[in-house]
PDB file of C-alpha atoms and ligand atoms in Angstrom:
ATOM      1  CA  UNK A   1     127.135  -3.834 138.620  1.00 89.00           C
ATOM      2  CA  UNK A   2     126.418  -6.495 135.819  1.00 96.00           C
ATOM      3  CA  UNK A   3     125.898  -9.894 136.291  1.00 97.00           C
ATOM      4  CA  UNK A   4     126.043 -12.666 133.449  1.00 98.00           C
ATOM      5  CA  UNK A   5     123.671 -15.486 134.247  1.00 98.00           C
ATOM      6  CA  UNK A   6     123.452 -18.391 132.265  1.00 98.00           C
ATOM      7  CA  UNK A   7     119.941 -18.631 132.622  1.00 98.00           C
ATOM      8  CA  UNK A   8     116.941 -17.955 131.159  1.00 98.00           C
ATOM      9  CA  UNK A   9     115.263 -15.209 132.481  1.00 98.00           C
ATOM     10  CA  UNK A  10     111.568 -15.458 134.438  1.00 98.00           C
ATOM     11  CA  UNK A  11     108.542 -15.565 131.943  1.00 98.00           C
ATOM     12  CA  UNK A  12     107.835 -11.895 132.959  1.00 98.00           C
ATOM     13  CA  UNK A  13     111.242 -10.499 132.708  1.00 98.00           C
ATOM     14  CA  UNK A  14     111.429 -12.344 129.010  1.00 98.00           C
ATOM     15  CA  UNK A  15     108.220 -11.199 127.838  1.00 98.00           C
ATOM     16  CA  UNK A  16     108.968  -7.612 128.866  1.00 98.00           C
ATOM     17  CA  UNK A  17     112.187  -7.201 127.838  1.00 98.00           C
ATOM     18  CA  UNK A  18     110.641  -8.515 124.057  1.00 98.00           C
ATOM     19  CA  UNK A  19     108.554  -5.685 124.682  1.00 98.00           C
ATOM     20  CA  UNK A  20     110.478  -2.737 125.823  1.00 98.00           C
ATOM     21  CA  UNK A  21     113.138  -3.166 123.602  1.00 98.00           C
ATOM     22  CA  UNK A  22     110.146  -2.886 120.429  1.00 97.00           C
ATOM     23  CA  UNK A  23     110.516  -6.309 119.587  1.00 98.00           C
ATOM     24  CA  UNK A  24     107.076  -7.942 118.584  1.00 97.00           C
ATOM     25  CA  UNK A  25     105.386  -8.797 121.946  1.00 98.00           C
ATOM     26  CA  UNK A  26     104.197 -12.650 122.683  1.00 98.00           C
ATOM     27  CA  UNK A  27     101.989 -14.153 124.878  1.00 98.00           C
ATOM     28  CA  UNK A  28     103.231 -16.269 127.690  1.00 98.00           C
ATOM     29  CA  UNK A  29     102.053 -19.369 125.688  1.00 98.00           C
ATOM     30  CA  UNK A  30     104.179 -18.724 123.447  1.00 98.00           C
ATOM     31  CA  UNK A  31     107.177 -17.370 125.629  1.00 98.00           C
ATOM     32  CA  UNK A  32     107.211 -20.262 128.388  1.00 98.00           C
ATOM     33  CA  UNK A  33     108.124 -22.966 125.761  1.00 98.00           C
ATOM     34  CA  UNK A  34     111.205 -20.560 124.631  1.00 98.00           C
ATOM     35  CA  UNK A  35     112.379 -20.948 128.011  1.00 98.00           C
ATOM     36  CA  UNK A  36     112.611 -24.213 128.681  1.00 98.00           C
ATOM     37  CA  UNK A  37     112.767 -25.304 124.951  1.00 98.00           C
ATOM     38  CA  UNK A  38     116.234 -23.197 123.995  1.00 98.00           C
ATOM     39  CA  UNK A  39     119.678 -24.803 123.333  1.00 98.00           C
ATOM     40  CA  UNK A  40     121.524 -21.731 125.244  1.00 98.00           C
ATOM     41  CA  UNK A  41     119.584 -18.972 126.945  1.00 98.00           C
ATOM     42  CA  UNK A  42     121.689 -16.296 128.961  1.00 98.00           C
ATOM     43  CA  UNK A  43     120.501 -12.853 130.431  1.00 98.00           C
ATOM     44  CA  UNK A  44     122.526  -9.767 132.108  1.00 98.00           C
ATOM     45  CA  UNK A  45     120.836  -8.575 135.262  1.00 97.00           C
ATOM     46  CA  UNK A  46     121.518  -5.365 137.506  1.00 96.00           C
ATOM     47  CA  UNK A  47     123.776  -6.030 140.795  1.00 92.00           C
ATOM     48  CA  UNK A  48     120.863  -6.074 143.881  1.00 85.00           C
ATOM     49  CA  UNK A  49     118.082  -7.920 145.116  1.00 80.00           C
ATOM     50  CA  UNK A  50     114.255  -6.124 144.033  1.00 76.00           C
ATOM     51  CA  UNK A  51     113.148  -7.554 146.789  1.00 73.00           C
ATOM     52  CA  UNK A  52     115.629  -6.014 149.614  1.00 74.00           C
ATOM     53  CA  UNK A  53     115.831  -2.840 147.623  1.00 73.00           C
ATOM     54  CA  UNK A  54     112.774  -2.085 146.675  1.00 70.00           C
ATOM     55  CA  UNK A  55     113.476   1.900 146.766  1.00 71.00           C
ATOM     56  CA  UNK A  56     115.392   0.853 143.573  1.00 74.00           C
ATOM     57  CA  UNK A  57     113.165   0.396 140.554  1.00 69.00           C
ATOM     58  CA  UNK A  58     116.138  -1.216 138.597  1.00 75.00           C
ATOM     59  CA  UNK A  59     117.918  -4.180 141.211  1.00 81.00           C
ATOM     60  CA  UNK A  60     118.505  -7.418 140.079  1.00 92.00           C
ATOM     61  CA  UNK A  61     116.267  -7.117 136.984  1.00 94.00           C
ATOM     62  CA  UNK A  62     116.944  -8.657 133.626  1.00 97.00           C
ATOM     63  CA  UNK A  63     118.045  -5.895 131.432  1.00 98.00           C
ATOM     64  CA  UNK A  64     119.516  -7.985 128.271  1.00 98.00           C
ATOM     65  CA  UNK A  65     119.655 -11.583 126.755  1.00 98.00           C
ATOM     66  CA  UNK A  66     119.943 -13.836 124.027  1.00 98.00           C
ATOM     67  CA  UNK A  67     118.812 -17.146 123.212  1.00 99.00           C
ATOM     68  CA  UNK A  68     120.038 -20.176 120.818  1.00 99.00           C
ATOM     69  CA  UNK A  69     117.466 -22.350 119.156  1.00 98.00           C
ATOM     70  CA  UNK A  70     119.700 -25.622 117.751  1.00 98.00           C
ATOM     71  CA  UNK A  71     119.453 -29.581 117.214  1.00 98.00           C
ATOM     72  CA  UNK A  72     123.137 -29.096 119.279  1.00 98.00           C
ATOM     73  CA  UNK A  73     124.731 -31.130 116.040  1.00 98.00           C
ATOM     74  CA  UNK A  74     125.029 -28.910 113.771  1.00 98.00           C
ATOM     75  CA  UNK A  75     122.359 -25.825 113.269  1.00 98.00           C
ATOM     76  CA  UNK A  76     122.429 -23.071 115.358  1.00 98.00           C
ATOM     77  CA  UNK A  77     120.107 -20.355 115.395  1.00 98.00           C
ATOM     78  CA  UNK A  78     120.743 -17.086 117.142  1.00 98.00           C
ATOM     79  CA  UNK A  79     117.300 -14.949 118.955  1.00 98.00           C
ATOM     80  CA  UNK A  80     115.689 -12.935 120.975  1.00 98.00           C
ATOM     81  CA  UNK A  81     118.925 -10.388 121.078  1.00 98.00           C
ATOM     82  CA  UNK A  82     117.648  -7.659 123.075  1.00 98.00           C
ATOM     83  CA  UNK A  83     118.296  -4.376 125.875  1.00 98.00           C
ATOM     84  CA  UNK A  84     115.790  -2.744 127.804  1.00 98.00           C
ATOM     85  CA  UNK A  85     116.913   0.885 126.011  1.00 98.00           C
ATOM     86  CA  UNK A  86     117.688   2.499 128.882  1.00 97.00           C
ATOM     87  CA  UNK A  87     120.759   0.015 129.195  1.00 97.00           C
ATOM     88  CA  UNK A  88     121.785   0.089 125.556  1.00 98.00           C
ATOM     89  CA  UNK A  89     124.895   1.347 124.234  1.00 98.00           C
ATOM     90  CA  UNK A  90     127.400   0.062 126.820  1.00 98.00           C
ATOM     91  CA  UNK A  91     128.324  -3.217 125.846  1.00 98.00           C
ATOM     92  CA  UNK A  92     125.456  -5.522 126.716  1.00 98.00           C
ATOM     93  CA  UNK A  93     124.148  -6.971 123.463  1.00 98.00           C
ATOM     94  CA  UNK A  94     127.405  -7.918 122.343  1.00 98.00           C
ATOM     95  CA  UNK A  95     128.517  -9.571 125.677  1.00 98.00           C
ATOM     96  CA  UNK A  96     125.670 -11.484 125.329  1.00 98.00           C
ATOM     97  CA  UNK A  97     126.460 -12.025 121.655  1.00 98.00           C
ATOM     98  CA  UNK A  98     130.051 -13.146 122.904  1.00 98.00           C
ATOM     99  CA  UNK A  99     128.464 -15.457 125.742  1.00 98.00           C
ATOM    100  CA  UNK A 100     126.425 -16.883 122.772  1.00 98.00           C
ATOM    101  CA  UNK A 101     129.435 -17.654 120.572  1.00 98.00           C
ATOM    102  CA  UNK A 102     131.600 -18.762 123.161  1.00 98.00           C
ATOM    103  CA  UNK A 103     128.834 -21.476 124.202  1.00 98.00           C
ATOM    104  CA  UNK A 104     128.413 -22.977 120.030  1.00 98.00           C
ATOM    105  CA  UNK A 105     132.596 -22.823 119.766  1.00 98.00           C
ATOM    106  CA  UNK A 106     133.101 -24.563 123.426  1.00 98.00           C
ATOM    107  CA  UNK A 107     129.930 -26.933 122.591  1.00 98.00           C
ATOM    108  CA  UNK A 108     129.341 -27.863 119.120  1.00 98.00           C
ATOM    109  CA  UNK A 109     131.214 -30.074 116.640  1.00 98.00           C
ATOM    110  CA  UNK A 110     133.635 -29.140 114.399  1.00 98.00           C
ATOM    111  CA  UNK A 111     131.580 -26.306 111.196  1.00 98.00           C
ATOM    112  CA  UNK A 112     128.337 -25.057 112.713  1.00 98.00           C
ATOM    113  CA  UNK A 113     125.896 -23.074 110.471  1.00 98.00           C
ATOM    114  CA  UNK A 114     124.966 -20.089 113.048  1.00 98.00           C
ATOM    115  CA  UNK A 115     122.682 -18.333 111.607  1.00 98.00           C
ATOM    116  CA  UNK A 116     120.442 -15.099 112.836  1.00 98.00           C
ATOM    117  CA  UNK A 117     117.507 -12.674 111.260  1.00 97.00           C
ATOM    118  CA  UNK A 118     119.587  -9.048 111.787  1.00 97.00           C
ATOM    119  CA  UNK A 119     116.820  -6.275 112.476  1.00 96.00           C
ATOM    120  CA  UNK A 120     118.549  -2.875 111.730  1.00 96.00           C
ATOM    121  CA  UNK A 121     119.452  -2.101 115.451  1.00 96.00           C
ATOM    122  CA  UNK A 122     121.329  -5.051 115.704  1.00 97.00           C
ATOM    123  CA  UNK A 123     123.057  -5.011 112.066  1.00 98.00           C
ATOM    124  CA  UNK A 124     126.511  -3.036 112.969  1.00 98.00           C
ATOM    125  CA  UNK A 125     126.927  -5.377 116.029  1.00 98.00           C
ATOM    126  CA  UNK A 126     126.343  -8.750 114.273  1.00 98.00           C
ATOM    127  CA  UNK A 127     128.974  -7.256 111.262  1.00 98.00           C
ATOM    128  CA  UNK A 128     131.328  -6.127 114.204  1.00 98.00           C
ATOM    129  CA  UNK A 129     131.843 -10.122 115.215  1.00 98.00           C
ATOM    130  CA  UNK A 130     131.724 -11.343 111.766  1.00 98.00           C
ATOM    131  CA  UNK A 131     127.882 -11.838 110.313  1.00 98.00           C
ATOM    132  CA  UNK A 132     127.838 -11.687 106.639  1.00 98.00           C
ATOM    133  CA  UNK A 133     125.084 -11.735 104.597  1.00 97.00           C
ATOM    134  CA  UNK A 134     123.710 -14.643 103.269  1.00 96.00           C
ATOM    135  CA  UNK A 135     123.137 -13.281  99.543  1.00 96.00           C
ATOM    136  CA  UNK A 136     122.242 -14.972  97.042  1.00 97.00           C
ATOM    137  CA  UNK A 137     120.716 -16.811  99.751  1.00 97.00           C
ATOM    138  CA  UNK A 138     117.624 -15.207 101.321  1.00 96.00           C
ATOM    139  CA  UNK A 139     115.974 -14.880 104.790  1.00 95.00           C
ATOM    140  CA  UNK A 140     112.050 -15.870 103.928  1.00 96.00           C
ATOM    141  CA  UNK A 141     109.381 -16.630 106.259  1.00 96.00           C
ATOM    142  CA  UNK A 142     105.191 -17.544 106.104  1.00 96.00           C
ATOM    143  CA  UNK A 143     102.646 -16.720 108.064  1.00 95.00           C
ATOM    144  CA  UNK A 144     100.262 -19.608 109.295  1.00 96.00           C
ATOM    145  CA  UNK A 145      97.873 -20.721 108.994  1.00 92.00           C
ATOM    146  CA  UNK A 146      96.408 -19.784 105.723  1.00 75.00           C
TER     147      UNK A 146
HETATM  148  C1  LIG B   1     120.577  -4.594 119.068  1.00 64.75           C
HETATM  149  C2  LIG B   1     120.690  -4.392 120.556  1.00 64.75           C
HETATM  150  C3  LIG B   1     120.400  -5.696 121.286  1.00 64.75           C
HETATM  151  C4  LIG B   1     122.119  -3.926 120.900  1.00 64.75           C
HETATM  152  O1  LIG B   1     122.191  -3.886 122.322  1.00 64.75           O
HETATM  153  P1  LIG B   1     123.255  -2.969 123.131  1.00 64.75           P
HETATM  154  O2  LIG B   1     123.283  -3.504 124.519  1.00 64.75           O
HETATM  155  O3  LIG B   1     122.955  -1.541 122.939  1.00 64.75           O
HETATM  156  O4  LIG B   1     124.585  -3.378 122.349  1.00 64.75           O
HETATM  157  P2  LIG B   1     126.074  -2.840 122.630  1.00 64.75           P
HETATM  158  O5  LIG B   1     126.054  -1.765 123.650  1.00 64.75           O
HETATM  159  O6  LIG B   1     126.920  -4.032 122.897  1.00 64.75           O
HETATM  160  O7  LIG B   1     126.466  -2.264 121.217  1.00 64.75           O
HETATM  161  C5  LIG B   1     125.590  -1.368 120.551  1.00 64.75           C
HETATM  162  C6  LIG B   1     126.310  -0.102 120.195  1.00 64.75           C
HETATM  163  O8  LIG B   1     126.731   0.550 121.356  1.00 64.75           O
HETATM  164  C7  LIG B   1     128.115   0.903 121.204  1.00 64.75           C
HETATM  165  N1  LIG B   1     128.675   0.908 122.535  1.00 64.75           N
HETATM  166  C8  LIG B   1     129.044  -0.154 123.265  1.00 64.75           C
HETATM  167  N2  LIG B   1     129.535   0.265 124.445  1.00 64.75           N
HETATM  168  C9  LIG B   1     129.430   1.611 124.451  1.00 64.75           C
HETATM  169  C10 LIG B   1     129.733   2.617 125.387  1.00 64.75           C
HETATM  170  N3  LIG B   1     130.272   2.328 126.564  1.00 64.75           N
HETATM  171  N4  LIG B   1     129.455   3.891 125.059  1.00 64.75           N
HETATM  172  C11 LIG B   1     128.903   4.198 123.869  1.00 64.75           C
HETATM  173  N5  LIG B   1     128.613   3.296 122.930  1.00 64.75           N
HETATM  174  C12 LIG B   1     128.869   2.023 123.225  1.00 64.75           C
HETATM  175  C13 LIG B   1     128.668  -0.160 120.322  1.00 64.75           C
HETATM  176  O9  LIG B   1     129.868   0.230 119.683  1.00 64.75           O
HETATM  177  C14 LIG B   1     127.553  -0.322 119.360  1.00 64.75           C
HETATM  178  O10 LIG B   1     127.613   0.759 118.424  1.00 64.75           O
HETATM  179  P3  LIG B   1     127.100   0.596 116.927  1.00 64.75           P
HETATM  180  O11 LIG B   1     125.647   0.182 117.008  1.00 64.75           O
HETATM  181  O12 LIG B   1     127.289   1.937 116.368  1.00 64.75           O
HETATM  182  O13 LIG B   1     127.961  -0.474 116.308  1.00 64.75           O
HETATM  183  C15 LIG B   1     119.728  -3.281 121.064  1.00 64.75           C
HETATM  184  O14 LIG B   1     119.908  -2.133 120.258  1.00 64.75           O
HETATM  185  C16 LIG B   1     118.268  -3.674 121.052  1.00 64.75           C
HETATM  186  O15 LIG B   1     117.777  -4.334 121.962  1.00 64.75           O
HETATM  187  N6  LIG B   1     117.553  -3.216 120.013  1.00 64.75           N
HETATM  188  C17 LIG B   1     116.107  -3.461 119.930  1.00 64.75           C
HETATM  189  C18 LIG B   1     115.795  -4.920 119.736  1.00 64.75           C
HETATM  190  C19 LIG B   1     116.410  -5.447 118.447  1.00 64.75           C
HETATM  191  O16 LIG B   1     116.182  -4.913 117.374  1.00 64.75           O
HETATM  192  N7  LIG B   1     117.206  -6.520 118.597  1.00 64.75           N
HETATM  193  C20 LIG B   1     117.885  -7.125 117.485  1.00 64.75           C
HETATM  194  C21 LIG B   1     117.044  -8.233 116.921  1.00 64.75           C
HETATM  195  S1  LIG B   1     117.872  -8.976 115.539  1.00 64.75           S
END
């Protein structure tokens, strides 16, 4: 019923699923470069083709991913974690959070820093597979330019 691809997802697919899932939305200038620019990028789709079934509003349509930004050596940032709601709650986010993991452990050399910004939703699932907080260290972040 699921398929794991380890792909990106289409422009439109990523952009939307930022969206529907009440993530902030982007534009596609800045969504096309976190295509092509990721170290990882996987997405679950729905089984079927859209095209062959188009009676069925949700074949083959992206309905989760995840992305890792990294220099591959040693930092590895985890983003863009999100489900289209209608598809959360049965063990999407954290196959794609185990796809993610897998991919740094088979990949990277030996003590990567993996590091992610946990918005509430995602909190009990990121503690579930071992996120701790990085107190008395301390997520910051500044808006440009200024
Ligand atoms: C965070 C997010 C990606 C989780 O996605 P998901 O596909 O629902 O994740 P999972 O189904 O793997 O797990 C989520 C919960 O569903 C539960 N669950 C998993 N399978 C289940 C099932 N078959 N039946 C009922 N519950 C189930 C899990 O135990 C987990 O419960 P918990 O939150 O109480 O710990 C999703 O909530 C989301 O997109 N939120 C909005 C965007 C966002 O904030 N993303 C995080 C950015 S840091």
């Amino acid at each position: 019923m699921y398929r794991l691809v380890d792909e990106p997802p289409s422009l439109d697919e990523y952009l939307d699923l930022r969206r529907s899932s009440g993530l902030s939305p982007k534009t596609p200038e800045q969504g096309a470069p976190a295509l092509t620019g990721s170290w990882y990028f996987c997405h679950v789709r729905t089984g079927g083709d859209a095209a062959a079934d188009p009676e069925r509003a949700d074949a083959g349509r992206a309905v989760a991913m995840g992305r890792i930004i990294s220099d591959g050596g040693w930092y590895f940032h985890i983003a863009d974690i999100a489900t289209r709601p209608e598809f959360q709650r049965q063990g999407l986010g954290r196959t794609v959070m185990n796809r993610l993991l897998d991919e740094i452990r088979a990949k990277a050399p030996a003590d990567p820093y993996v590091t992610l910004i946990a918005d509430p939703p995602g909190r009990r699932l990121y503690e579930s597979l071992g996120f701790t907080d990085v107190a008395p260290s301390l997520g910051m972040r500044i808006r440009l330019p200024d």
